[in-house]
Coordinates of C-alpha atoms in Angstrom, one line a residue:
Chain F
M1428 CA 28.0 9.5 71.9
L1429 CA 27.7 11.7 68.8
V1430 CA 27.0 15.4 68.4
T1431 CA 25.0 15.5 65.3
G1432 CA 23.5 19.0 65.3
F1433 CA 23.8 22.3 67.0
A1434 CA 22.6 25.8 66.7
V1435 CA 23.6 29.0 68.6
R1436 CA 22.8 32.6 69.1
S1437 CA 24.9 35.1 71.1
A1438 CA 25.7 38.7 71.0
F1439 CA 27.8 37.9 67.9
G1440 CA 24.7 36.9 66.1
A1441 CA 23.2 33.6 64.9
G1442 CA 25.1 30.6 63.7
E1443 CA 28.6 29.2 63.9
D1444 CA 30.2 31.6 61.5
A1445 CA 29.2 34.5 63.6
L1446 CA 31.0 32.9 66.6
L1447 CA 34.0 31.8 64.6
D1448 CA 34.4 35.2 62.8
G1449 CA 33.6 37.4 65.8
G1450 CA 34.2 35.5 69.0
F1451 CA 37.2 33.4 68.4
G1452 CA 39.5 36.3 67.6
G1453 CA 39.0 37.9 71.0
A1454 CA 36.9 41.0 70.1
A1455 CA 34.5 41.2 73.0
A1456 CA 30.8 41.8 72.2
F1457 CA 30.0 43.9 75.3
G1458 CA 28.1 47.2 74.9
P1459 CA 25.8 49.5 76.7
V1460 CA 22.6 47.9 78.0
D1461 CA 19.6 49.4 76.4
R1462 CA 17.1 46.7 77.1
F1463 CA 16.3 48.2 80.6
G1464 CA 17.5 51.0 82.8
V1465 CA 20.9 50.6 84.5
L1466 CA 21.3 54.1 85.9
R1467 CA 21.7 52.9 89.5
C1468 CA 24.0 50.0 88.7
R1469 CA 27.8 50.0 89.1
T1470 CA 28.2 48.5 85.6
S1471 CA 26.2 49.4 82.5
V1472 CA 27.4 46.9 79.9
A1473 CA 26.5 43.4 78.7
A1474 CA 26.7 41.3 75.6
T1475 CA 23.2 41.2 74.2
L1476 CA 21.4 40.3 71.1
P1477 CA 19.9 43.3 69.2
G1478 CA 16.3 44.3 69.9
A1479 CA 14.0 42.6 72.3
P1480 CA 14.3 38.9 71.8
V1481 CA 11.7 36.6 73.3
L1482 CA 13.1 33.5 75.0
A1483 CA 10.5 31.0 73.7
D1484 CA 11.0 32.3 70.1
E1485 CA 14.8 32.0 70.3
L1486 CA 14.6 28.6 71.9
A1487 CA 12.2 27.3 69.3
A1488 CA 14.5 28.7 66.5
V1489 CA 17.6 27.0 67.8
V1490 CA 15.8 23.7 68.4
E1491 CA 14.6 23.8 64.8
E1492 CA 18.0 24.7 63.4
A1493 CA 19.8 22.0 65.4
C1494 CA 17.3 19.3 64.4
A1495 CA 17.6 20.4 60.8
M1496 CA 21.4 20.0 61.0
A1497 CA 21.0 16.6 62.5
G1498 CA 18.4 15.6 59.9
L1499 CA 15.6 15.1 62.4
P1500 CA 12.3 15.6 60.6
R1501 CA 9.5 17.3 62.4
L1502 CA 7.1 14.6 61.4
G1503 CA 9.0 11.7 59.9
V1504 CA 7.6 8.2 59.5
D1505 CA 8.7 7.3 63.0
R1506 CA 7.9 10.7 64.4
V1507 CA 11.4 10.9 65.6
R1508 CA 11.2 14.2 67.4
A1509 CA 8.1 13.2 69.3
A1510 CA 9.9 10.1 70.5
S1511 CA 13.0 12.0 71.6
P1512 CA 13.6 13.6 74.9
L1513 CA 13.8 17.4 74.9
L1514 CA 15.8 18.8 77.9
L1515 CA 15.9 22.5 78.4
A1516 CA 18.0 24.7 80.7
A1517 CA 16.7 28.1 81.8
H1518 CA 16.3 30.2 84.9
A1519 CA 13.8 29.0 87.5
G1520 CA 10.7 31.1 87.6
R1521 CA 6.9 31.3 87.5
E1522 CA 6.9 31.0 83.7
T1523 CA 9.7 28.5 83.2
V1524 CA 7.7 25.4 82.6
D1525 CA 5.2 27.2 80.4
T1526 CA 8.0 28.5 78.2
A1527 CA 9.4 25.0 77.9
T1528 CA 6.0 23.6 77.1
E1529 CA 5.5 26.2 74.4
V1530 CA 8.9 25.4 72.8
A1531 CA 8.2 21.7 72.7
A1532 CA 4.8 22.3 71.1
R1533 CA 6.2 24.6 68.5
T1534 CA 9.0 22.2 67.5
G1535 CA 7.2 18.9 67.3
F1536 CA 8.3 17.4 70.6
R1537 CA 5.8 15.6 72.8
R1538 CA 6.7 17.8 75.7
P1539 CA 9.7 19.1 77.5
D1540 CA 11.0 16.3 79.7
R1541 CA 12.2 18.8 82.3
V1542 CA 14.0 22.1 82.7
Y1543 CA 17.4 22.3 84.3
T1544 CA 17.7 25.3 86.5
A1545 CA 21.1 24.6 88.2
A1546 CA 22.6 28.0 87.6
C1547 CA 25.8 28.0 85.6
V1548 CA 25.8 24.2 85.2
A1549 CA 22.2 23.9 84.2
A1550 CA 22.9 23.2 80.5
S1551 CA 25.9 20.9 81.1
S1552 CA 23.8 18.9 83.6
A1553 CA 21.1 18.5 81.0
V1554 CA 23.8 17.3 78.5
A1555 CA 25.1 14.8 81.1
D1556 CA 21.6 13.4 81.8
A1557 CA 20.9 13.2 78.0
A1558 CA 24.2 11.4 77.5
A1559 CA 23.6 9.1 80.4
S1560 CA 20.2 8.1 79.0
I1561 CA 21.6 7.4 75.6
A1562 CA 24.6 5.5 77.0
A1563 CA 22.3 3.3 79.0
G1564 CA 20.3 2.5 75.9
R1565 CA 17.2 4.1 77.1
V1566 CA 16.9 6.4 74.1
D1567 CA 18.7 6.7 70.8
R1568 CA 18.9 10.5 70.8
A1569 CA 18.1 13.6 72.9
V1570 CA 17.9 17.3 72.2
V1571 CA 19.2 19.8 74.7
A1572 CA 18.4 23.5 74.5
A1573 CA 19.3 26.3 76.8
G1574 CA 18.5 30.0 76.9
F1575 CA 19.3 33.1 78.9
L1576 CA 18.5 36.6 77.9
V1577 CA 19.9 39.4 80.1
D1578 CA 17.0 40.9 82.1
A1579 CA 16.6 43.7 84.6
G1580 CA 16.1 41.4 87.6
T1581 CA 19.2 39.2 87.0
F1582 CA 21.3 42.3 86.1
G1583 CA 20.2 43.9 89.3
L1584 CA 21.0 40.8 91.4
F1585 CA 24.5 40.5 90.0
D1586 CA 25.1 44.2 90.3
S1587 CA 24.0 44.3 93.9
G1588 CA 26.1 41.2 94.6
R1589 CA 29.1 43.1 93.3
A1590 CA 29.7 40.3 90.8
L1591 CA 29.9 42.5 87.7
A1592 CA 33.2 43.9 86.4
R1593 CA 33.2 47.6 87.1
D1594 CA 35.7 48.3 84.3
G1595 CA 33.4 46.7 81.7
V1596 CA 35.9 44.0 80.7
V1597 CA 36.0 40.3 81.6
R1598 CA 39.5 39.3 82.2
P1599 CA 39.7 35.5 83.0
F1600 CA 42.8 34.3 84.8
S1601 CA 44.4 37.8 84.4
A1602 CA 45.8 40.1 87.1
G1603 CA 43.4 42.9 87.7
R1604 CA 40.3 40.9 86.9
Q1605 CA 37.2 42.4 88.5
G1606 CA 34.3 40.0 87.8
I1607 CA 31.8 38.8 85.3
L1608 CA 29.7 40.5 82.7
L1609 CA 26.4 39.0 81.6
G1610 CA 25.6 37.9 78.0
D1611 CA 22.7 36.5 76.0
A1612 CA 23.0 33.0 74.7
V1613 CA 20.5 30.5 73.2
A1614 CA 21.8 27.2 72.0
A1615 CA 20.7 23.7 71.1
V1616 CA 22.6 20.4 70.7
V1617 CA 21.4 17.1 69.3
L1618 CA 23.1 14.0 70.8
E1619 CA 22.7 10.6 69.2
A1620 CA 24.0 7.1 70.0
V1621 CA 26.8 5.6 68.1
G1622 CA 25.3 3.3 65.5
T1623 CA 22.5 5.6 64.5
P1624 CA 22.7 6.7 60.8
A1625 CA 23.5 10.3 61.8
T1626 CA 26.6 12.1 60.5
P1627 CA 28.8 13.0 63.5
L1628 CA 30.1 16.6 63.9
A1629 CA 32.0 15.7 67.0
R1630 CA 31.7 13.2 69.8
L1631 CA 30.8 13.6 73.4
A1632 CA 33.4 11.3 74.8
G1633 CA 32.8 11.8 78.5
W1634 CA 31.0 13.8 81.1
G1635 CA 31.4 14.1 84.9
R1636 CA 29.9 15.9 87.8
A1637 CA 30.9 16.5 91.4
G1638 CA 30.1 18.8 94.3
D1639 CA 32.4 21.0 96.4
A1640 CA 30.6 20.6 99.8
Y1641 CA 32.1 23.9 100.7
H1642 CA 29.9 27.1 100.4
V1643 CA 26.6 28.6 99.2
C1644 CA 28.2 30.4 96.3
Q1645 CA 32.0 30.3 96.6
P1646 CA 34.1 27.6 94.9
R1647 CA 36.3 25.3 97.0
P1648 CA 39.7 27.1 96.7
D1649 CA 41.7 23.9 96.2
G1650 CA 39.7 23.0 93.1
T1651 CA 39.1 19.4 94.1
G1652 CA 35.4 19.4 93.2
L1653 CA 36.0 20.6 89.7
A1654 CA 39.0 18.3 89.3
R1655 CA 36.9 15.3 90.3
A1656 CA 34.3 16.2 87.7
A1657 CA 36.9 16.4 85.0
T1658 CA 38.5 13.2 86.1
A1659 CA 35.2 11.5 86.0
A1660 CA 34.7 12.7 82.4
L1661 CA 38.1 11.3 81.4
D1662 CA 37.6 8.1 83.2
R1663 CA 34.4 7.5 81.4
A1664 CA 36.2 7.9 78.1
G1665 CA 39.1 5.8 79.3
L1666 CA 41.6 8.5 78.6
P1667 CA 44.4 10.1 80.5
A1668 CA 44.5 13.8 81.1
A1669 CA 47.4 14.1 78.6
A1670 CA 44.9 13.3 75.8
V1671 CA 43.3 16.7 76.3
G1672 CA 44.5 19.3 73.8
Y1673 CA 42.4 22.2 74.8
V1674 CA 40.4 23.4 77.8
N1675 CA 37.4 25.8 77.4
A1676 CA 37.5 27.0 80.9
N1677 CA 34.7 28.1 83.1
G1678 CA 36.8 31.3 83.6
T1679 CA 34.3 33.7 84.9
G1680 CA 36.8 36.5 85.5
T1681 CA 36.2 36.6 89.3
P1682 CA 39.2 36.4 91.5
A1683 CA 38.2 33.4 93.6
S1684 CA 36.7 31.3 90.9
D1685 CA 39.5 31.6 88.4
A1686 CA 42.1 30.8 91.1
A1687 CA 40.1 27.7 92.2
E1688 CA 39.8 26.6 88.6
S1689 CA 43.5 27.0 88.0
A1690 CA 44.1 24.8 91.1
A1691 CA 41.7 22.2 89.7
L1692 CA 43.5 22.2 86.3
R1693 CA 46.9 21.7 88.2
L1694 CA 45.4 18.8 90.0
L1695 CA 44.1 17.3 86.8
F1696 CA 47.1 17.8 84.5
G1697 CA 50.0 18.1 87.0
A1698 CA 53.2 19.3 85.3
G1699 CA 51.5 18.7 82.0
L1700 CA 49.3 21.7 82.5
D1701 CA 52.0 23.9 81.0
R1702 CA 51.4 22.3 77.6
V1703 CA 47.5 22.5 77.6
P1704 CA 46.1 25.6 75.9
V1705 CA 43.3 27.2 77.9
S1706 CA 40.8 30.0 77.2
S1707 CA 37.6 31.3 78.6
T1708 CA 35.3 32.6 76.0
K1709 CA 33.2 34.3 78.6
S1710 CA 35.7 37.0 78.0
V1711 CA 34.0 37.8 74.7
H1712 CA 30.4 36.5 74.9
G1713 CA 29.8 37.1 78.6
H1714 CA 28.3 34.8 81.2
A1715 CA 25.0 33.3 80.0
L1716 CA 24.3 31.6 83.3
E1717 CA 21.9 28.7 82.7
A1718 CA 22.8 28.7 79.0
S1719 CA 26.5 29.3 79.4
A1720 CA 27.6 25.6 79.4
L1721 CA 25.7 24.9 76.1
L1722 CA 27.1 27.9 74.4
E1723 CA 30.6 26.9 75.5
L1724 CA 30.0 23.3 74.5
V1725 CA 29.2 24.5 71.0
I1726 CA 32.3 26.7 71.0
T1727 CA 34.4 23.7 72.1
V1728 CA 32.9 21.6 69.2
L1729 CA 33.7 24.5 66.8
A1730 CA 37.3 24.7 68.1
V1731 CA 37.9 21.0 67.6
R1732 CA 36.3 21.2 64.1
A1733 CA 37.8 24.5 62.9
G1734 CA 41.4 23.7 63.9
R1735 CA 41.8 26.9 65.9
L1736 CA 41.4 27.7 69.5
P1737 CA 39.5 30.8 70.7
V1738 CA 41.2 33.7 72.4
N1739 CA 41.0 34.4 76.2
A1740 CA 40.3 38.1 75.8
G1741 CA 40.8 40.9 78.4
W1742 CA 44.1 39.7 79.6
L1743 CA 46.3 42.4 81.2
A1744 CA 49.1 40.5 83.0
A1745 CA 49.9 37.2 84.5
D1746 CA 48.4 36.3 87.9
P1747 CA 50.7 34.0 89.8
G1748 CA 47.6 32.2 91.1
C1749 CA 46.6 31.2 87.5
P1750 CA 49.7 29.8 85.8
L1751 CA 48.1 28.6 82.6
D1752 CA 49.0 28.5 78.9
L1753 CA 46.3 30.9 77.9
V1754 CA 45.4 31.5 74.3
L1755 CA 46.1 35.2 74.0
D1756 CA 46.0 37.9 71.2
E1757 CA 44.9 35.7 68.3
P1758 CA 43.4 32.2 67.8
R1759 CA 45.9 29.4 68.1
P1760 CA 46.1 26.9 65.3
A1761 CA 45.6 23.4 66.8
R1762 CA 43.6 20.3 66.1
P1763 CA 43.0 18.7 69.5
E1764 CA 41.7 15.2 69.4
Y1765 CA 40.0 15.9 72.7
A1766 CA 38.9 19.1 74.5
L1767 CA 37.3 19.7 77.9
S1768 CA 34.5 22.2 78.6
L1769 CA 34.4 23.0 82.3
N1770 CA 31.7 24.8 84.2
A1771 CA 31.0 25.5 87.9
A1772 CA 28.0 27.1 89.7
F1773 CA 26.5 28.3 92.9
G1774 CA 26.0 25.5 95.4
G1775 CA 29.5 24.1 94.6
A1776 CA 28.3 22.3 91.5
N1777 CA 30.9 21.3 88.9
T1778 CA 30.6 19.7 85.5
A1779 CA 33.0 18.6 82.8
L1780 CA 32.1 17.7 79.2
L1781 CA 34.8 16.0 77.1
V1782 CA 34.5 16.6 73.3
G1783 CA 36.2 14.4 70.8
A1784 CA 36.9 15.0 67.2
A1785 CA 34.4 13.2 64.9
Chain T
M141 CA 25.9 6.3 112.0
T142 CA 22.4 5.2 111.6
A143 CA 22.4 1.7 110.0
P144 CA 20.9 1.6 106.5
E145 CA 17.3 0.9 107.0
L146 CA 14.9 -0.1 104.4
V147 CA 12.2 2.5 104.8
D148 CA 10.5 1.8 101.6
R149 CA 11.1 0.2 98.3
L150 CA 10.9 2.4 95.3
L151 CA 10.9 1.4 91.7
L152 CA 12.7 3.9 89.6
P153 CA 12.7 4.5 85.9
V154 CA 16.4 3.7 85.8
P155 CA 17.7 3.1 82.3
S156 CA 17.9 -0.4 81.1
G157 CA 21.5 -1.6 80.9
A158 CA 22.3 -0.3 84.3
G159 CA 21.9 -3.8 85.6
E160 CA 19.7 -2.9 88.4
D161 CA 16.3 -1.1 88.1
A162 CA 15.4 -0.1 91.6
A163 CA 16.6 2.0 94.5
I164 CA 15.6 2.0 98.1
V165 CA 14.3 4.9 100.2
L166 CA 16.7 5.2 103.1
A167 CA 14.8 8.1 104.8
K168 CA 12.1 10.6 104.0
A169 CA 10.7 13.8 105.4
Q170 CA 8.1 16.4 104.7
W171 CA 7.1 19.9 105.5
P172 CA 4.7 20.7 107.0
D173 CA 4.6 17.7 109.2
S174 CA 1.6 19.1 111.2
D175 CA -0.6 22.1 111.4
A176 CA 1.8 23.6 113.9
D177 CA 5.0 22.9 112.0
T178 CA 7.5 25.7 111.8
L179 CA 10.6 26.5 109.7
T180 CA 14.0 27.2 111.1
P181 CA 15.6 30.3 109.6
V182 CA 18.8 29.8 107.7
A183 CA 21.6 32.3 108.3
G184 CA 22.1 34.5 105.2
F185 CA 18.8 33.7 103.6
V186 CA 16.2 36.5 103.8
L187 CA 12.8 37.5 102.6
S188 CA 11.7 34.2 101.2
T189 CA 10.7 30.9 102.8
F190 CA 12.0 28.9 99.8
S191 CA 15.5 28.1 101.0
P192 CA 14.5 27.6 104.6
L193 CA 11.9 25.2 103.4
V194 CA 14.4 23.2 101.3
A195 CA 16.9 23.2 104.2
E196 CA 14.3 22.0 106.7
V197 CA 13.2 18.9 104.8
A198 CA 16.8 18.1 103.9
E199 CA 17.8 18.4 107.6
R200 CA 15.0 16.1 108.7
C201 CA 15.7 13.5 106.1
L202 CA 19.5 13.5 106.5
R203 CA 19.2 13.3 110.3
A204 CA 17.0 10.3 110.0
R205 CA 19.8 8.6 108.0
Y206 CA 23.0 10.0 109.5
G207 CA 22.1 11.5 112.9
E208 CA 24.1 14.7 113.6
P209 CA 26.0 16.4 110.7
P210 CA 28.3 15.7 109.0
A211 CA 27.4 12.6 107.2
V212 CA 29.6 9.6 107.6
P213 CA 32.6 9.7 105.2
E214 CA 31.8 6.4 103.6
H215 CA 28.6 8.0 102.2
A216 CA 29.5 11.6 102.0
G217 CA 31.7 11.3 98.9
S218 CA 29.0 9.9 96.7
T219 CA 25.8 11.5 97.9
A220 CA 24.2 13.8 95.3
L221 CA 21.6 16.6 95.9
V222 CA 18.7 17.1 93.6
L223 CA 16.2 19.9 94.1
A224 CA 13.0 19.7 92.0
S225 CA 10.9 22.8 91.9
A226 CA 8.7 23.9 89.1
R227 CA 8.7 27.6 90.0
G228 CA 11.8 27.9 92.2
D229 CA 12.1 30.8 94.6
M230 CA 9.4 33.0 93.1
T231 CA 9.5 35.4 96.1
T232 CA 13.2 36.2 95.7
N233 CA 13.1 36.4 91.9
E234 CA 10.0 38.5 91.7
A235 CA 11.2 40.9 94.4
A236 CA 14.5 41.4 92.5
R237 CA 12.7 41.9 89.2
D238 CA 10.2 44.3 90.6
T239 CA 12.9 46.4 92.4
A240 CA 15.2 46.5 89.4
E241 CA 12.4 47.4 87.0
A242 CA 11.3 50.2 89.3
G243 CA 14.8 51.6 89.2
G244 CA 15.8 50.6 92.7
R245 CA 18.8 48.7 94.0
V246 CA 18.2 45.0 94.7
P247 CA 19.2 43.9 98.2
P248 CA 22.6 42.2 98.0
L249 CA 21.6 39.2 100.0
L250 CA 19.1 38.2 97.3
F251 CA 22.0 37.8 94.8
Y252 CA 22.9 34.2 95.7
Q253 CA 19.7 33.0 97.1
S254 CA 17.9 33.8 93.8
N255 CA 19.2 30.5 92.4
P256 CA 17.9 27.2 93.8
N257 CA 21.4 25.8 93.8
A258 CA 22.5 28.1 96.6
V259 CA 20.7 26.4 99.4
L260 CA 21.9 23.1 98.1
G261 CA 25.4 24.4 98.6
W262 CA 24.5 25.2 102.2
I263 CA 23.2 21.7 102.8
A264 CA 26.2 20.1 101.0
A265 CA 28.7 22.1 103.1
R266 CA 26.9 21.4 106.4
W267 CA 26.7 17.7 105.8
E268 CA 29.9 17.4 103.7
L269 CA 28.1 15.8 100.8
D270 CA 30.3 16.2 97.7
G271 CA 28.3 14.3 95.1
P272 CA 26.7 16.2 92.1
V273 CA 24.5 19.1 92.9
L274 CA 21.5 19.7 90.6
S275 CA 18.3 21.8 90.5
I276 CA 15.5 21.0 88.0
A277 CA 12.1 22.3 87.2
P278 CA 9.9 19.3 86.5
T279 CA 7.3 19.6 83.8
G280 CA 5.0 16.8 84.9
E281 CA 2.5 16.3 87.6
D282 CA 4.8 14.8 90.2
P283 CA 7.9 16.8 90.8
L284 CA 9.3 14.4 93.4
A285 CA 9.0 11.5 90.9
D286 CA 10.9 13.5 88.3
G287 CA 13.6 14.2 90.9
Q288 CA 13.7 10.5 91.6
H289 CA 14.1 9.8 87.9
V290 CA 17.1 12.1 87.8
A291 CA 18.5 10.5 90.9
G292 CA 18.1 7.1 89.2
L293 CA 20.2 8.4 86.2
L294 CA 22.9 9.6 88.6
M295 CA 23.1 6.3 90.4
A296 CA 22.9 4.2 87.2
D297 CA 25.5 6.3 85.6
G298 CA 27.9 5.8 88.6
E299 CA 27.9 9.4 89.6
A300 CA 26.3 8.9 93.1
A301 CA 25.6 6.0 95.4
E302 CA 23.0 7.9 97.3
V303 CA 20.9 10.9 96.3
L304 CA 18.9 13.3 98.5
V305 CA 15.9 14.4 96.4
I306 CA 13.9 17.4 97.5
A307 CA 10.7 18.7 96.0
A308 CA 9.6 22.1 97.1
E309 CA 7.1 24.8 96.1
L310 CA 5.9 28.1 97.4
D311 CA 2.4 29.4 97.8
P312 CA 1.4 27.2 99.5
D313 CA 4.7 26.3 101.0
R314 CA 5.3 22.6 101.0
A315 CA 8.2 20.2 100.6
E316 CA 9.2 16.6 100.6
A317 CA 12.5 14.9 100.7
V318 CA 13.7 11.3 100.2
L319 CA 17.1 9.9 100.5
L320 CA 17.6 7.2 97.9
G321 CA 20.3 4.6 98.0
S322 CA 21.6 2.0 95.7
H323 CA 20.4 -1.4 96.8
R324 CA 23.7 -2.8 95.5
K325 CA 25.6 -0.7 98.0
A326 CA 23.2 -1.4 100.8
G327 CA 23.3 -5.1 100.1
L328 CA 19.6 -5.3 99.8
I329 CA 17.6 -7.1 97.2
V330 CA 14.9 -5.1 95.6
P331 CA 12.5 -6.2 92.9
T332 CA 13.4 -5.3 89.4
A333 CA 11.1 -2.9 87.6
T334 CA 9.2 -4.3 84.7
E335 CA 9.7 -2.7 81.3
G336 CA 6.3 -1.0 81.5
Q337 CA 7.4 0.8 84.6
R338 CA 10.4 2.4 83.0

């Protein structure tokens, strides 16, 4: 499975250079929210794009950019886009399907095949389904796009749920971590079968999903669900855990989630975990909910390609419950052959995407 | 355990190359089931009927297959949950939005129920189903069929042996659920879909 195109927008701006220059170094993009009022909220910051972006416009833009990178013409002789699935990930709501339909129409796709709404694993689930369809020979390529723009309702929900970091900093796996902060993200990825004439930027070597069967919104503390998802991704690639040279962690910065993920990584890597660099880039771009997994997949691809691993920002001090080799202070030079991108969501949903160098 | 019973045969658009192109419906349920049908409240979920609606049809469908919760261990480890809803929990999301935009504080209980995955977590924990958990918004005319398509991918891809597919919408409230199984696992022979049905 080949990754042949991608496009991304976050609070760092548009394009891979904006992420590499701004996000990889650990300078967080959080700032005061001016998109709506936050006077009655406990937290007042998020990582947002400037101005008043419109989700359909941003999604259409990243789909065009990713398709251009992959060399997929809007109206080629075989009308390649119209023949390709377009899978979207976005929050479930009254306008969700209309937005997806508009994006498809504006970018030359027949229609959106469906919208994945599975919270923080929505985008990675879409990628997994796209990959499964390609692997089974049903289609040669698929385009996955995801978008989340911080809005008043979602901000209010996370604030009232006491999920937001009151100190205005996301500190994954660190002592003193207080919670998440929200961030805008819009991204698109083109996946194509091996054997197509496309030029690979990276490979999607494996994918896996598993449930916790534990709680409405809390992760299973022993991490077994997330570990099973990651094991499934490795098994699909026929690789041992030792082949993984970097983990882009879910790392939300919440006490329970980070501890559970650390337990999952210990189950996956055993004693070898001490030699696996880990970072959560939510510490710089925030949590983009339904779009987070696609943004983080792009970052994982960039890390594999750029030869440097992004910083886990906001770190204060070690937490004995999270004994990880975190990438701290500055990007770490490394050229991992394989890297894992992990995500977990409400409902006990866990996903793992295994990226391989091209 | 309730013995696997062939309730229906369902041809799925399972990808070619999977070796098998069909699944069986092991159980199914709907809400409302009659004009007098009612919903059972779900602890921790308030204001909206969306999550109770999903939980109700799931409960009916899983009981038809497994009896009392939890599900039998031989199935529980590979049963996925797929919720198909074009608009999701509009009641919760729009209440949160309206409150926040008016400068008020959103009720804390709405936090987790705002996402359709949450009630799936409740079902998964109650029935000890630790397969993949997924919510989708279908874009076509038949949400249940799209959920079944996704279920077919999960089974063909080896990620689940059984999948509970739920389709639910509000206003008017209605929901259906089907528990799909791999005929390979059940040892049943089911006709293979033709190419035109994929």
